[in-house]
Coordinates of C-alpha atoms in Angstrom, one line a residue:
M1 CA 0.0 0.0 0.0
E2 CA 1.2 3.4 -0.9
H3 CA 1.0 6.2 1.6
T4 CA -0.4 9.4 0.1
H5 CA -0.6 12.7 1.9
T6 CA -3.8 14.6 1.2
G7 CA -4.2 18.3 1.3
A8 CA -7.4 17.9 3.3
A9 CA -5.6 16.3 6.3
H10 CA -3.0 19.0 6.3
E11 CA -5.6 21.7 6.1
E12 CA -7.6 20.2 9.0
H13 CA -4.4 20.1 11.1
A14 CA -3.6 23.7 10.3
H15 CA -7.2 24.7 11.2
D16 CA -7.1 22.9 14.6
S17 CA -3.7 24.6 15.3
S18 CA -4.9 28.1 14.5
T19 CA -8.2 27.6 16.3
K20 CA -6.3 26.5 19.5
S21 CA -4.0 29.5 19.1
I22 CA -7.0 31.9 18.8
W23 CA -8.7 30.4 21.9
K24 CA -5.4 30.6 23.8
T25 CA -5.2 34.3 22.9
F26 CA -8.8 34.8 23.8
W27 CA -8.3 33.4 27.3
I28 CA -5.2 35.4 27.9
L29 CA -6.9 38.6 26.8
L30 CA -10.0 37.7 29.0
A31 CA -7.8 37.1 32.0
I32 CA -5.9 40.3 31.6
T33 CA -9.2 42.3 31.2
V34 CA -10.8 40.6 34.2
F35 CA -7.6 41.5 36.2
E36 CA -7.8 45.1 35.1
V37 CA -11.5 45.4 36.0
G38 CA -10.8 43.8 39.4
L39 CA -8.0 46.3 40.1
A40 CA -10.3 49.2 39.1
F41 CA -13.0 48.0 41.5
L42 CA -10.5 47.3 44.3
Y43 CA -9.1 50.8 43.8
L44 CA -12.6 52.4 43.9
E45 CA -13.5 50.5 47.1
Y46 CA -10.2 50.5 49.1
D47 CA -7.9 53.1 47.4
F48 CA -5.0 50.7 48.1
M49 CA -2.3 52.3 45.9
A50 CA -1.4 55.6 44.3
R51 CA -3.4 56.5 41.2
W52 CA -0.3 57.0 39.1
A53 CA 0.9 53.5 39.9
L54 CA -2.4 52.0 39.0
N55 CA -2.5 53.9 35.8
G56 CA 1.0 52.6 35.0
I57 CA -0.2 49.0 35.6
F58 CA -3.2 49.6 33.3
V59 CA -0.9 51.0 30.5
C60 CA 1.5 48.1 30.8
L61 CA -1.4 45.5 30.8
T62 CA -2.9 47.3 27.8
L63 CA 0.4 47.1 25.9
V64 CA 0.5 43.3 26.7
K65 CA -3.0 43.0 25.3
A66 CA -2.1 45.0 22.2
F67 CA 0.9 42.7 21.6
F68 CA -1.3 39.6 21.8
I69 CA -3.9 41.2 19.4
V70 CA -1.3 42.2 16.9
A71 CA 0.6 39.0 17.1
E72 CA -2.3 36.7 16.7
F73 CA -5.0 38.5 14.7
M74 CA -2.7 40.5 12.5
H75 CA -0.4 37.4 12.1
L76 CA 2.8 39.3 13.0
R77 CA 3.9 36.6 15.4
H78 CA 5.0 34.5 12.5
E79 CA 6.5 37.3 10.3
I80 CA 10.1 38.1 9.8
R81 CA 11.9 40.5 12.1
N82 CA 12.3 43.3 9.5
L83 CA 8.6 43.4 8.9
I84 CA 7.8 43.6 12.6
M85 CA 10.3 46.4 13.0
T86 CA 8.8 48.2 10.1
I87 CA 5.5 48.3 12.0
L88 CA 6.9 48.7 15.6
I89 CA 9.3 51.6 15.1
P90 CA 6.7 54.0 13.5
L91 CA 4.3 52.9 16.3
L92 CA 6.8 53.8 19.0
L93 CA 7.5 57.1 17.2
F94 CA 3.8 57.9 17.1
V95 CA 3.4 57.1 20.8
W96 CA 6.3 59.4 21.6
F97 CA 4.7 62.1 19.4
I98 CA 1.5 61.9 21.3
I99 CA 3.3 62.0 24.7
A100 CA 5.4 65.0 23.6
F101 CA 2.4 67.0 22.4
L102 CA 0.4 66.2 25.6
A103 CA 3.4 67.4 27.7
D104 CA 3.8 70.5 25.6
G105 CA 0.0 71.3 25.8
D106 CA 0.1 70.8 29.6
S107 CA 3.1 73.2 29.8
W108 CA 1.3 75.7 27.7
K109 CA -1.9 75.5 29.8
N110 CA 0.1 76.0 33.0
M111 CA 2.0 78.9 31.5
R112 CA -1.2 80.6 30.4
K113 CA -2.8 80.1 33.8
D114 CA 0.3 81.7 35.5
L115 CA 0.3 84.6 33.1
S116 CA -3.4 85.3 32.9
P117 CA -4.6 88.9 33.6
G118 CA -5.5 89.4 37.2
T119 CA -3.2 86.8 38.6
P120 CA -1.2 88.2 41.5
V121 CA 2.5 88.2 41.0
A122 CA 4.6 86.8 43.8
P123 CA 6.8 89.5 45.4
T124 CA 10.4 89.4 44.4
T125 CA 13.1 89.6 47.1
H126 CA 16.2 91.6 46.3
V127 CA 19.4 89.9 47.5
T128 CA 22.5 91.9 48.0
N129 CA 26.0 90.9 48.9
E130 CA 26.5 93.9 51.2
P131 CA 26.9 93.2 54.9
A132 CA 24.0 94.2 57.2
H133 CA 24.4 97.5 59.0
H134 CA 23.7 97.7 62.7

């Protein structure tokens, strides 16, 4: 008897593998999301950590979720390194661009608030190097 390899068997194996991978990604994303929601409710109830630290955790977990989404559903997990860098480097530059403009806008807002008409000016002290007279 001759052994023949059919395309249908190979296709079925690939389908099972990709389905398992999608379900694995789904469960990972679900676990991270449930963890984030749990942290939010715990923070609202007990205020157990600084808000900036909690926001940092949320940003990091969101980046992990974005990695899993891009890797699985955009099929970049199996792509070559140069293609991944072609997408990742502009994304990082775009994130830097947003952060820079938010910081600049906040600085501009604070400067306008400090220089708005009617804002009392703090008295300046004149410092001299002369010795005090008694």
